Structure formats: C-alpha cells, structure tokens
Amino acid sequence: LKRNRDSINEPINWCSVMALALKSTCNYFRETRDSLFDSNKGWAACDGLRAIAVLWVCGGHASFFGTHESLPGLLGLLEPYSKDVAVDLFLVLSGFLIGNALQREVIKGCGQTSWASFYARRFFRIVPAYLSACLISLIVERTAYGTTSCNTLWRNFLFVNNFFQPAEACMGQSWSIAVEMQLYLVTPPLFYLSQKLNKVWAAPWIHVLCASAWFTCCMLRLLHVIALGDSMANFDPALYYFTQYRYAPYIAGVSVGVALTNSLAKDASTTSLPRQDSRLVAVLKYVATACS
C-alpha cells in the first residue's frame, strides 16, 4: 500500500509522456503514408479498370461536347449523360477497395475497426489535392474570366455540391467526389452495425445490410423514374447526381470486397486447402477484379 501511495504521489514524467505521444503520432503518419502509396494491396487489376473508366469518361465528354449529337450503335455507351457505366465502375471499385480494407481491419483487430484512422486516411488522400484544385479554379475564374460560380465554394468544402446544379457550382465535374465522400462517411457505421448484430445473432450481417441498401437504392431509382413519367426522356439531374440514386454500385463493391477478403483470410489461415476451395477463391478474385 505504501509503495502504491508513493507511486501515485510521484510527479508525472512529462518527457516520457511527450516521447510516447510523439512515437504514436509518427506511427500514425507512417501508417497513413503506407496507406496512401500502397493502397490496393495487390489489386493491380483495379488500377487498370480505373484507367479504362477515366478514358471512358474523358472520351464520352469529348465526343458529346464536340458533336452535340448522339453517337450511333454501341458508341452511344460513351455518352456521359445517357450511359453512365464508367461512373458506376468508379463506384464499384471504390466500394470494393474500401470493403476490402475495412474487413482486413476487422480481421486484424478481432472485430474492431478504427473510425478515426479510416476517416483520416480518406481525408489526406482526397481533401488536400481536391481543395487545392478548387482554390486554383477560384483564382483563375476571378482573374481570367470574371465569373462567379466559385462563390459557392463552401458546397465543395462540405462535399454537398452534388445536390446542386453543376453549371452553377465551382468545379461542377467534382460532383462524384462529393458522392464518394458521403459514402465513405457512412461505411464505417455500416460495419459497426453489422458487428453489433453479430453479437446478437451470428450471421453474415454485412452482406445482409449491403443487400438491403442496394435494394433500397434500386427502389428509390425506380420510384423516381415512375414519378418523372414522360419527362424521363430528358436528362434528369437528380437521378444522375444525387447520392441516394447512385450508391448501389458502391455498396455492391463493398459486399464483394468483404466476401473476397474473408475467403483469402481463410485460405491464408489454413495450411492446405482442398483443390476445389482453392479454385473457388481464384474464381472469386477474378470475378471481383475483372467483371465488377
């Protein structure tokens, strides 16, 4: 008891506290750096699909604004305001990589994920470059063109600019960044809810929640199309830009990323898998990275 009382009365060694805090901070930034420059963890095919999607979007916009006419046949898929498959491909890839990363944290942390670490990695990956581009756009707009669309720059800072007309927004093409940031915001709570439900009843709750969210998005799109009626023949900004109508591909990617991570983790923890199991993992990996 005397020893414990003496230890309580001892002065705090602030040098040790500061050294521990500095070490923790350095480790945190080291993990963030590793996440920024080694994010795919072997999913090189995702980079190739992302490059195809970039060329798809650029080609579609160039063709649309160059001809102002619909492209014939299958070339119509390149039109950005009619067949937005490339944007959905971006969302599928984002969901797949985020689901893969978060599920790895769940496995490594015995069912726990670090929300702060996840949000910090997303912040440092996207916000500095994005806001720098917005500020450059504001300067160029004011000095070279004299326009005022970047007066609404606060929408970009809050990542809600997709709920406004892109023609009236600063960097209107950045609406998809707002959609992804909103989806990143709600993904960790989705994993947290599935972990809580697992304690009540053991089941693949993350897939149940993803399937429910995917179905809800499809129903919202269907109801919106029905409400539009004949006006659906024209381009509808809400259906194209609003998050509640666009998140289905992302949530499907999350589910596939979780399933594949679980399969690979089971493969790694087993010394020798049956031949048919190894083939199943290989097929699932190919489908997730090539067909999604």
PDB file of C-alpha atoms in Angstrom:
ATOM      1  CA  LEU A   1       0.000   0.000   0.000  1.00  0.00           C
ATOM      2  CA  LYS A   2       2.808   2.412   0.875  1.00  0.00           C
ATOM      3  CA  ARG A   3       4.513   1.656  -2.417  1.00  0.00           C
ATOM      4  CA  ASN A   4       1.285   2.348  -4.362  1.00  0.00           C
ATOM      5  CA  ARG A   5       0.740   5.587  -2.400  1.00  0.00           C
ATOM      6  CA  ASP A   6       4.270   6.715  -3.190  1.00  0.00           C
ATOM      7  CA  SER A   7       3.839   5.935  -6.899  1.00  0.00           C
ATOM      8  CA  ILE A   8       0.649   7.985  -7.009  1.00  0.00           C
ATOM      9  CA  ASN A   9       2.364  10.964  -5.402  1.00  0.00           C
ATOM     10  CA  GLU A  10       5.322  10.813  -7.781  1.00  0.00           C
ATOM     11  CA  PRO A  11       5.438  13.710 -10.281  1.00  0.00           C
ATOM     12  CA  ILE A  12       4.473  12.934 -13.853  1.00  0.00           C
ATOM     13  CA  ASN A  13       7.422  12.449 -16.164  1.00  0.00           C
ATOM     14  CA  TRP A  14       6.306  14.772 -18.934  1.00  0.00           C
ATOM     15  CA  CYS A  15       9.309  13.906 -21.066  1.00  0.00           C
ATOM     16  CA  SER A  16       8.191  10.270 -21.207  1.00  0.00           C
ATOM     17  CA  VAL A  17       4.616  11.325 -21.952  1.00  0.00           C
ATOM     18  CA  MET A  18       5.733  13.599 -24.789  1.00  0.00           C
ATOM     19  CA  ALA A  19       8.043  10.904 -26.177  1.00  0.00           C
ATOM     20  CA  LEU A  20       5.183   8.380 -26.161  1.00  0.00           C
ATOM     21  CA  ALA A  21       2.838  10.882 -27.819  1.00  0.00           C
ATOM     22  CA  LEU A  22       5.460  11.691 -30.472  1.00  0.00           C
ATOM     23  CA  LYS A  23       6.057   7.991 -31.134  1.00  0.00           C
ATOM     24  CA  SER A  24       2.312   7.346 -31.506  1.00  0.00           C
ATOM     25  CA  THR A  25       1.953  10.326 -33.855  1.00  0.00           C
ATOM     26  CA  CYS A  26       4.864   9.153 -36.013  1.00  0.00           C
ATOM     27  CA  ASN A  27       3.410   5.650 -36.211  1.00  0.00           C
ATOM     28  CA  TYR A  28       0.041   7.087 -37.189  1.00  0.00           C
ATOM     29  CA  PHE A  29       1.501   9.183 -40.033  1.00  0.00           C
ATOM     30  CA  ARG A  30       3.642   6.254 -41.155  1.00  0.00           C
ATOM     31  CA  GLU A  31       0.540   4.073 -41.450  1.00  0.00           C
ATOM     32  CA  THR A  32      -1.244   6.889 -43.295  1.00  0.00           C
ATOM     33  CA  ARG A  33       1.670   7.237 -45.701  1.00  0.00           C
ATOM     34  CA  ASP A  34       1.741   3.494 -46.336  1.00  0.00           C
ATOM     35  CA  SER A  35      -1.999   3.597 -46.968  1.00  0.00           C
ATOM     36  CA  LEU A  36      -1.618   6.426 -49.484  1.00  0.00           C
ATOM     37  CA  PHE A  37       1.131   4.805 -51.532  1.00  0.00           C
ATOM     38  CA  ASP A  38       0.285   1.123 -51.114  1.00  0.00           C
ATOM     39  CA  SER A  39      -3.484   1.098 -51.004  1.00  0.00           C
ATOM     40  CA  ASN A  40      -4.514  -1.685 -53.371  1.00  0.00           C
ATOM     41  CA  LYS A  41      -2.531  -4.398 -51.552  1.00  0.00           C
ATOM     42  CA  GLY A  42      -2.052  -6.485 -54.691  1.00  0.00           C
ATOM     43  CA  TRP A  43      -5.192  -5.489 -56.593  1.00  0.00           C
ATOM     44  CA  ALA A  44      -3.307  -4.215 -59.628  1.00  0.00           C
ATOM     45  CA  ALA A  45      -6.284  -5.046 -61.863  1.00  0.00           C
ATOM     46  CA  CYS A  46      -8.250  -2.282 -60.109  1.00  0.00           C
ATOM     47  CA  ASP A  47      -5.764   0.297 -61.385  1.00  0.00           C
ATOM     48  CA  GLY A  48      -6.281  -0.973 -64.922  1.00  0.00           C
ATOM     49  CA  LEU A  49     -10.059  -0.817 -64.606  1.00  0.00           C
ATOM     50  CA  ARG A  50      -9.810   2.684 -63.143  1.00  0.00           C
ATOM     51  CA  ALA A  51      -7.680   3.782 -66.119  1.00  0.00           C
ATOM     52  CA  ILE A  52     -10.276   2.370 -68.526  1.00  0.00           C
ATOM     53  CA  ALA A  53     -13.012   4.255 -66.669  1.00  0.00           C
ATOM     54  CA  VAL A  54     -11.016   7.509 -66.856  1.00  0.00           C
ATOM     55  CA  LEU A  55     -10.551   7.159 -70.616  1.00  0.00           C
ATOM     56  CA  TRP A  56     -14.219   6.233 -70.941  1.00  0.00           C
ATOM     57  CA  VAL A  57     -15.390   9.377 -69.153  1.00  0.00           C
ATOM     58  CA  CYS A  58     -12.933  11.659 -70.976  1.00  0.00           C
ATOM     59  CA  GLY A  59     -13.828  10.183 -74.353  1.00  0.00           C
ATOM     60  CA  GLY A  60     -17.527  10.433 -73.640  1.00  0.00           C
ATOM     61  CA  HIS A  61     -17.380  14.074 -72.628  1.00  0.00           C
ATOM     62  CA  ALA A  62     -15.127  14.984 -75.559  1.00  0.00           C
ATOM     63  CA  SER A  63     -17.468  13.296 -78.031  1.00  0.00           C
ATOM     64  CA  PHE A  64     -20.562  14.849 -76.506  1.00  0.00           C
ATOM     65  CA  PHE A  65     -19.280  18.404 -76.425  1.00  0.00           C
ATOM     66  CA  GLY A  66     -17.597  18.072 -79.793  1.00  0.00           C
ATOM     67  CA  THR A  67     -20.528  16.784 -81.866  1.00  0.00           C
ATOM     68  CA  HIS A  68     -23.636  17.643 -79.792  1.00  0.00           C
ATOM     69  CA  GLU A  69     -25.185  14.574 -81.431  1.00  0.00           C
ATOM     70  CA  SER A  70     -25.908  11.075 -80.232  1.00  0.00           C
ATOM     71  CA  LEU A  71     -23.306   8.523 -81.235  1.00  0.00           C
ATOM     72  CA  PRO A  72     -24.531   5.561 -83.301  1.00  0.00           C
ATOM     73  CA  GLY A  73     -24.810   1.982 -82.078  1.00  0.00           C
ATOM     74  CA  LEU A  74     -22.566   0.778 -79.282  1.00  0.00           C
ATOM     75  CA  LEU A  75     -20.613   4.041 -79.401  1.00  0.00           C
ATOM     76  CA  GLY A  76     -23.596   5.537 -77.584  1.00  0.00           C
ATOM     77  CA  LEU A  77     -22.183   3.965 -74.417  1.00  0.00           C
ATOM     78  CA  LEU A  78     -19.564   6.717 -74.439  1.00  0.00           C
ATOM     79  CA  GLU A  79     -22.148   9.454 -73.978  1.00  0.00           C
ATOM     80  CA  PRO A  80     -21.728  10.702 -70.396  1.00  0.00           C
ATOM     81  CA  TYR A  81     -25.334  11.817 -69.903  1.00  0.00           C
ATOM     82  CA  SER A  82     -27.047   8.674 -71.194  1.00  0.00           C
ATOM     83  CA  LYS A  83     -24.992   5.566 -70.416  1.00  0.00           C
ATOM     84  CA  ASP A  84     -23.036   6.348 -67.240  1.00  0.00           C
ATOM     85  CA  VAL A  85     -21.475   2.910 -66.872  1.00  0.00           C
ATOM     86  CA  ALA A  86     -17.990   4.377 -66.318  1.00  0.00           C
ATOM     87  CA  VAL A  87     -19.159   6.336 -63.261  1.00  0.00           C
ATOM     88  CA  ASP A  88     -20.724   3.187 -61.832  1.00  0.00           C
ATOM     89  CA  LEU A  89     -17.432   1.381 -62.464  1.00  0.00           C
ATOM     90  CA  PHE A  90     -15.627   4.004 -60.376  1.00  0.00           C
ATOM     91  CA  LEU A  91     -18.116   3.476 -57.553  1.00  0.00           C
ATOM     92  CA  VAL A  92     -17.808  -0.326 -57.714  1.00  0.00           C
ATOM     93  CA  LEU A  93     -14.009  -0.093 -57.495  1.00  0.00           C
ATOM     94  CA  SER A  94     -14.177   2.346 -54.578  1.00  0.00           C
ATOM     95  CA  GLY A  95     -16.616   0.131 -52.699  1.00  0.00           C
ATOM     96  CA  PHE A  96     -14.530  -2.968 -53.379  1.00  0.00           C
ATOM     97  CA  LEU A  97     -11.282  -1.424 -52.112  1.00  0.00           C
ATOM     98  CA  ILE A  98     -12.940   0.190 -49.070  1.00  0.00           C
ATOM     99  CA  GLY A  99     -14.755  -3.035 -48.158  1.00  0.00           C
ATOM    100  CA  ASN A 100     -11.510  -4.960 -48.567  1.00  0.00           C
ATOM    101  CA  ALA A 101      -9.547  -2.522 -46.367  1.00  0.00           C
ATOM    102  CA  LEU A 102     -12.151  -2.308 -43.606  1.00  0.00           C
ATOM    103  CA  GLN A 103     -12.653  -6.073 -43.456  1.00  0.00           C
ATOM    104  CA  ARG A 104      -8.895  -6.567 -43.143  1.00  0.00           C
ATOM    105  CA  GLU A 105      -9.021  -4.219 -40.138  1.00  0.00           C
ATOM    106  CA  VAL A 106     -11.915  -6.221 -38.684  1.00  0.00           C
ATOM    107  CA  ILE A 107      -9.951  -9.463 -39.020  1.00  0.00           C
ATOM    108  CA  LYS A 108      -6.739  -7.933 -37.686  1.00  0.00           C
ATOM    109  CA  GLY A 109      -8.467  -6.156 -34.800  1.00  0.00           C
ATOM    110  CA  CYS A 110     -10.659  -9.104 -33.778  1.00  0.00           C
ATOM    111  CA  GLY A 111     -13.873  -7.430 -34.889  1.00  0.00           C
ATOM    112  CA  GLN A 112     -12.873  -3.809 -34.256  1.00  0.00           C
ATOM    113  CA  THR A 113     -12.232  -1.015 -36.750  1.00  0.00           C
ATOM    114  CA  SER A 114     -10.664   2.399 -36.173  1.00  0.00           C
ATOM    115  CA  TRP A 115     -13.051   5.046 -37.454  1.00  0.00           C
ATOM    116  CA  ALA A 116     -10.573   7.865 -36.829  1.00  0.00           C
ATOM    117  CA  SER A 117      -7.839   6.122 -38.803  1.00  0.00           C
ATOM    118  CA  PHE A 118     -10.196   5.401 -41.701  1.00  0.00           C
ATOM    119  CA  TYR A 119     -11.517   8.967 -41.896  1.00  0.00           C
ATOM    120  CA  ALA A 120      -8.007  10.414 -41.573  1.00  0.00           C
ATOM    121  CA  ARG A 121      -6.727   8.270 -44.457  1.00  0.00           C
ATOM    122  CA  ARG A 122      -9.650   9.336 -46.648  1.00  0.00           C
ATOM    123  CA  PHE A 123      -9.085  12.979 -45.676  1.00  0.00           C
ATOM    124  CA  PHE A 124      -5.379  13.059 -46.500  1.00  0.00           C
ATOM    125  CA  ARG A 125      -5.878  11.107 -49.705  1.00  0.00           C
ATOM    126  CA  ILE A 126      -8.573  13.355 -51.165  1.00  0.00           C
ATOM    127  CA  VAL A 127      -9.003  16.702 -49.430  1.00  0.00           C
ATOM    128  CA  PRO A 128      -5.590  18.426 -49.907  1.00  0.00           C
ATOM    129  CA  ALA A 129      -5.446  17.873 -53.671  1.00  0.00           C
ATOM    130  CA  TYR A 130      -9.175  18.474 -54.147  1.00  0.00           C
ATOM    131  CA  LEU A 131      -9.358  21.734 -52.200  1.00  0.00           C
ATOM    132  CA  SER A 132      -6.151  22.965 -53.861  1.00  0.00           C
ATOM    133  CA  ALA A 133      -7.787  22.417 -57.251  1.00  0.00           C
ATOM    134  CA  CYS A 134     -10.906  24.275 -56.046  1.00  0.00           C
ATOM    135  CA  LEU A 135      -8.850  27.255 -54.876  1.00  0.00           C
ATOM    136  CA  ILE A 136      -6.908  27.358 -58.157  1.00  0.00           C
ATOM    137  CA  SER A 137     -10.221  27.246 -60.029  1.00  0.00           C
ATOM    138  CA  LEU A 138     -11.479  30.158 -57.925  1.00  0.00           C
ATOM    139  CA  ILE A 139      -8.389  32.269 -58.680  1.00  0.00           C
ATOM    140  CA  VAL A 140      -8.463  31.517 -62.412  1.00  0.00           C
ATOM    141  CA  GLU A 141     -12.184  32.196 -62.599  1.00  0.00           C
ATOM    142  CA  ARG A 142     -11.916  35.571 -60.873  1.00  0.00           C
ATOM    143  CA  THR A 143      -8.799  36.771 -62.717  1.00  0.00           C
ATOM    144  CA  ALA A 144      -9.240  35.358 -66.216  1.00  0.00           C
ATOM    145  CA  TYR A 145     -12.983  35.016 -66.778  1.00  0.00           C
ATOM    146  CA  GLY A 146     -14.689  37.285 -64.263  1.00  0.00           C
ATOM    147  CA  THR A 147     -17.377  34.692 -63.498  1.00  0.00           C
ATOM    148  CA  THR A 148     -18.806  33.996 -60.053  1.00  0.00           C
ATOM    149  CA  SER A 149     -19.707  30.281 -59.973  1.00  0.00           C
ATOM    150  CA  CYS A 150     -16.983  29.656 -57.369  1.00  0.00           C
ATOM    151  CA  ASN A 151     -18.844  31.886 -54.915  1.00  0.00           C
ATOM    152  CA  THR A 152     -20.447  28.596 -53.869  1.00  0.00           C
ATOM    153  CA  LEU A 153     -17.091  27.074 -52.905  1.00  0.00           C
ATOM    154  CA  TRP A 154     -18.459  26.261 -49.434  1.00  0.00           C
ATOM    155  CA  ARG A 155     -20.504  23.475 -51.046  1.00  0.00           C
ATOM    156  CA  ASN A 156     -17.275  21.842 -52.210  1.00  0.00           C
ATOM    157  CA  PHE A 157     -15.714  22.223 -48.755  1.00  0.00           C
ATOM    158  CA  LEU A 158     -18.724  20.420 -47.228  1.00  0.00           C
ATOM    159  CA  PHE A 159     -18.928  17.850 -50.065  1.00  0.00           C
ATOM    160  CA  VAL A 160     -22.583  18.568 -50.826  1.00  0.00           C
ATOM    161  CA  ASN A 161     -22.084  20.157 -54.256  1.00  0.00           C
ATOM    162  CA  ASN A 162     -23.650  17.143 -55.983  1.00  0.00           C
ATOM    163  CA  PHE A 163     -27.063  18.280 -54.708  1.00  0.00           C
ATOM    164  CA  PHE A 164     -26.808  21.498 -56.765  1.00  0.00           C
ATOM    165  CA  GLN A 165     -26.676  22.115 -60.499  1.00  0.00           C
ATOM    166  CA  PRO A 166     -23.071  21.545 -61.736  1.00  0.00           C
ATOM    167  CA  ALA A 167     -23.414  24.509 -64.109  1.00  0.00           C
ATOM    168  CA  GLU A 168     -23.883  26.754 -61.073  1.00  0.00           C
ATOM    169  CA  ALA A 169     -21.130  25.139 -58.971  1.00  0.00           C
ATOM    170  CA  CYS A 170     -17.398  25.561 -58.616  1.00  0.00           C
ATOM    171  CA  MET A 171     -15.750  22.672 -60.478  1.00  0.00           C
ATOM    172  CA  GLY A 172     -19.079  21.110 -61.402  1.00  0.00           C
ATOM    173  CA  GLN A 173     -17.319  17.938 -62.555  1.00  0.00           C
ATOM    174  CA  SER A 174     -16.321  17.235 -58.936  1.00  0.00           C
ATOM    175  CA  TRP A 175     -19.854  16.091 -58.030  1.00  0.00           C
ATOM    176  CA  SER A 176     -18.656  12.465 -57.989  1.00  0.00           C
ATOM    177  CA  ILE A 177     -16.058  13.293 -55.310  1.00  0.00           C
ATOM    178  CA  ALA A 178     -18.884  14.590 -53.107  1.00  0.00           C
ATOM    179  CA  VAL A 179     -20.825  11.354 -53.677  1.00  0.00           C
ATOM    180  CA  GLU A 180     -17.841   9.202 -52.718  1.00  0.00           C
ATOM    181  CA  MET A 181     -17.017  11.251 -49.612  1.00  0.00           C
ATOM    182  CA  GLN A 182     -20.610  10.917 -48.425  1.00  0.00           C
ATOM    183  CA  LEU A 183     -20.417   7.162 -48.950  1.00  0.00           C
ATOM    184  CA  TYR A 184     -17.093   6.969 -47.112  1.00  0.00           C
ATOM    185  CA  LEU A 185     -18.743   8.756 -44.197  1.00  0.00           C
ATOM    186  CA  VAL A 186     -21.438   6.088 -43.721  1.00  0.00           C
ATOM    187  CA  THR A 187     -19.362   2.969 -44.467  1.00  0.00           C
ATOM    188  CA  PRO A 188     -17.705   2.505 -41.017  1.00  0.00           C
ATOM    189  CA  PRO A 189     -21.087   2.808 -39.240  1.00  0.00           C
ATOM    190  CA  LEU A 190     -22.339   0.067 -41.564  1.00  0.00           C
ATOM    191  CA  PHE A 191     -19.539  -2.225 -40.382  1.00  0.00           C
ATOM    192  CA  TYR A 192     -20.150  -1.211 -36.767  1.00  0.00           C
ATOM    193  CA  LEU A 193     -23.844  -2.099 -37.045  1.00  0.00           C
ATOM    194  CA  SER A 194     -23.035  -5.489 -38.575  1.00  0.00           C
ATOM    195  CA  GLN A 195     -20.603  -6.248 -35.729  1.00  0.00           C
ATOM    196  CA  LYS A 196     -23.261  -5.365 -33.140  1.00  0.00           C
ATOM    197  CA  LEU A 197     -25.817  -7.574 -34.886  1.00  0.00           C
ATOM    198  CA  ASN A 198     -23.306 -10.433 -34.991  1.00  0.00           C
ATOM    199  CA  LYS A 199     -23.210 -10.410 -31.185  1.00  0.00           C
ATOM    200  CA  VAL A 200     -26.983 -10.913 -31.109  1.00  0.00           C
ATOM    201  CA  TRP A 201     -27.221 -13.489 -33.869  1.00  0.00           C
ATOM    202  CA  ALA A 202     -24.247 -14.889 -35.777  1.00  0.00           C
ATOM    203  CA  ALA A 203     -24.839 -14.273 -39.475  1.00  0.00           C
ATOM    204  CA  PRO A 204     -23.143 -12.521 -42.414  1.00  0.00           C
ATOM    205  CA  TRP A 205     -24.829  -9.262 -41.436  1.00  0.00           C
ATOM    206  CA  ILE A 206     -22.585  -7.028 -43.518  1.00  0.00           C
ATOM    207  CA  HIS A 207     -23.861  -8.771 -46.666  1.00  0.00           C
ATOM    208  CA  VAL A 208     -27.458  -8.583 -45.426  1.00  0.00           C
ATOM    209  CA  LEU A 209     -27.102  -4.848 -44.791  1.00  0.00           C
ATOM    210  CA  CYS A 210     -25.391  -4.284 -48.145  1.00  0.00           C
ATOM    211  CA  ALA A 211     -28.100  -6.216 -49.982  1.00  0.00           C
ATOM    212  CA  SER A 212     -30.815  -4.247 -48.172  1.00  0.00           C
ATOM    213  CA  ALA A 213     -29.119  -0.936 -49.026  1.00  0.00           C
ATOM    214  CA  TRP A 214     -28.649  -1.996 -52.665  1.00  0.00           C
ATOM    215  CA  PHE A 215     -32.320  -2.967 -52.964  1.00  0.00           C
ATOM    216  CA  THR A 216     -33.384   0.320 -51.359  1.00  0.00           C
ATOM    217  CA  CYS A 217     -31.338   2.316 -53.861  1.00  0.00           C
ATOM    218  CA  CYS A 218     -32.853   0.404 -56.780  1.00  0.00           C
ATOM    219  CA  MET A 219     -36.360   1.026 -55.446  1.00  0.00           C
ATOM    220  CA  LEU A 220     -35.641   4.740 -54.984  1.00  0.00           C
ATOM    221  CA  ARG A 221     -34.443   4.955 -58.586  1.00  0.00           C
ATOM    222  CA  LEU A 222     -37.495   3.074 -59.825  1.00  0.00           C
ATOM    223  CA  LEU A 223     -39.927   5.255 -57.878  1.00  0.00           C
ATOM    224  CA  HIS A 224     -38.189   8.391 -59.118  1.00  0.00           C
ATOM    225  CA  VAL A 225     -38.393   7.224 -62.735  1.00  0.00           C
ATOM    226  CA  ILE A 226     -42.094   6.415 -62.317  1.00  0.00           C
ATOM    227  CA  ALA A 227     -42.693   9.860 -60.802  1.00  0.00           C
ATOM    228  CA  LEU A 228     -40.921  11.535 -63.723  1.00  0.00           C
ATOM    229  CA  GLY A 229     -43.215   9.887 -66.250  1.00  0.00           C
ATOM    230  CA  ASP A 230     -42.854  11.257 -69.769  1.00  0.00           C
ATOM    231  CA  SER A 231     -40.227  13.794 -68.676  1.00  0.00           C
ATOM    232  CA  MET A 232     -37.820  10.878 -68.181  1.00  0.00           C
ATOM    233  CA  ALA A 233     -36.997  11.232 -71.880  1.00  0.00           C
ATOM    234  CA  ASN A 234     -34.891  14.261 -70.906  1.00  0.00           C
ATOM    235  CA  PHE A 235     -31.783  14.300 -68.732  1.00  0.00           C
ATOM    236  CA  ASP A 236     -32.725  14.339 -65.045  1.00  0.00           C
ATOM    237  CA  PRO A 237     -30.050  15.926 -62.787  1.00  0.00           C
ATOM    238  CA  ALA A 238     -31.381  14.363 -59.572  1.00  0.00           C
ATOM    239  CA  LEU A 239     -31.198  10.814 -60.918  1.00  0.00           C
ATOM    240  CA  TYR A 240     -27.667  11.395 -62.174  1.00  0.00           C
ATOM    241  CA  TYR A 241     -26.068  13.393 -59.331  1.00  0.00           C
ATOM    242  CA  PHE A 242     -27.930  12.680 -56.082  1.00  0.00           C
ATOM    243  CA  THR A 243     -26.283  10.161 -53.764  1.00  0.00           C
ATOM    244  CA  GLN A 244     -29.468   8.267 -52.883  1.00  0.00           C
ATOM    245  CA  TYR A 245     -29.806   7.223 -56.539  1.00  0.00           C
ATOM    246  CA  ARG A 246     -26.121   6.430 -57.171  1.00  0.00           C
ATOM    247  CA  TYR A 247     -24.831   4.339 -54.256  1.00  0.00           C
ATOM    248  CA  ALA A 248     -25.963   0.876 -55.418  1.00  0.00           C
ATOM    249  CA  PRO A 249     -22.717   0.076 -57.322  1.00  0.00           C
ATOM    250  CA  TYR A 250     -20.619   1.240 -54.369  1.00  0.00           C
ATOM    251  CA  ILE A 251     -22.467  -0.912 -51.843  1.00  0.00           C
ATOM    252  CA  ALA A 252     -22.222  -3.927 -54.178  1.00  0.00           C
ATOM    253  CA  GLY A 253     -18.459  -3.389 -54.356  1.00  0.00           C
ATOM    254  CA  VAL A 254     -18.248  -3.259 -50.552  1.00  0.00           C
ATOM    255  CA  SER A 255     -20.019  -6.609 -50.252  1.00  0.00           C
ATOM    256  CA  VAL A 256     -17.734  -8.263 -52.820  1.00  0.00           C
ATOM    257  CA  GLY A 257     -14.648  -6.792 -51.135  1.00  0.00           C
ATOM    258  CA  VAL A 258     -15.698  -8.208 -47.757  1.00  0.00           C
ATOM    259  CA  ALA A 259     -16.511 -11.638 -49.191  1.00  0.00           C
ATOM    260  CA  LEU A 260     -13.210 -11.880 -51.030  1.00  0.00           C
ATOM    261  CA  THR A 261     -11.198 -10.725 -48.007  1.00  0.00           C
ATOM    262  CA  ASN A 262     -12.849 -13.365 -45.831  1.00  0.00           C
ATOM    263  CA  SER A 263     -12.112 -16.063 -48.413  1.00  0.00           C
ATOM    264  CA  LEU A 264      -8.453 -15.074 -48.728  1.00  0.00           C
ATOM    265  CA  ALA A 265      -8.081 -14.841 -44.935  1.00  0.00           C
ATOM    266  CA  LYS A 266      -9.497 -18.351 -44.571  1.00  0.00           C
ATOM    267  CA  ASP A 267      -7.117 -19.509 -47.293  1.00  0.00           C
ATOM    268  CA  ALA A 268      -4.115 -17.960 -45.518  1.00  0.00           C
ATOM    269  CA  SER A 269      -5.040 -19.427 -42.115  1.00  0.00           C
ATOM    270  CA  THR A 270      -5.334 -22.971 -43.491  1.00  0.00           C
ATOM    271  CA  THR A 271      -2.170 -24.929 -44.181  1.00  0.00           C
ATOM    272  CA  SER A 272      -3.642 -26.809 -47.124  1.00  0.00           C
ATOM    273  CA  LEU A 273      -6.969 -26.213 -48.792  1.00  0.00           C
ATOM    274  CA  PRO A 274      -8.848 -28.764 -50.864  1.00  0.00           C
ATOM    275  CA  ARG A 275      -8.382 -28.260 -54.564  1.00  0.00           C
ATOM    276  CA  GLN A 276     -11.959 -27.138 -55.191  1.00  0.00           C
ATOM    277  CA  ASP A 277     -11.693 -24.456 -52.434  1.00  0.00           C
ATOM    278  CA  SER A 278      -8.539 -23.001 -53.982  1.00  0.00           C
ATOM    279  CA  ARG A 279     -10.248 -22.808 -57.354  1.00  0.00           C
ATOM    280  CA  LEU A 280     -13.253 -21.091 -55.783  1.00  0.00           C
ATOM    281  CA  VAL A 281     -11.038 -18.407 -54.254  1.00  0.00           C
ATOM    282  CA  ALA A 282      -9.270 -17.867 -57.589  1.00  0.00           C
ATOM    283  CA  VAL A 283     -12.572 -17.551 -59.477  1.00  0.00           C
ATOM    284  CA  LEU A 284     -13.978 -15.148 -56.874  1.00  0.00           C
ATOM    285  CA  LYS A 285     -10.853 -12.983 -57.091  1.00  0.00           C
ATOM    286  CA  TYR A 286     -11.054 -12.911 -60.890  1.00  0.00           C
ATOM    287  CA  VAL A 287     -14.765 -12.006 -60.881  1.00  0.00           C
ATOM    288  CA  ALA A 288     -14.305  -9.243 -58.296  1.00  0.00           C
ATOM    289  CA  THR A 289     -11.404  -7.539 -60.073  1.00  0.00           C
ATOM    290  CA  ALA A 290     -12.355  -8.075 -63.705  1.00  0.00           C
ATOM    291  CA  CYS A 291     -16.105  -8.389 -64.021  1.00  0.00           C
ATOM    292  CA  SER A 292     -17.313  -5.874 -61.420  1.00  0.00           C
TER     293      SER A 292
END
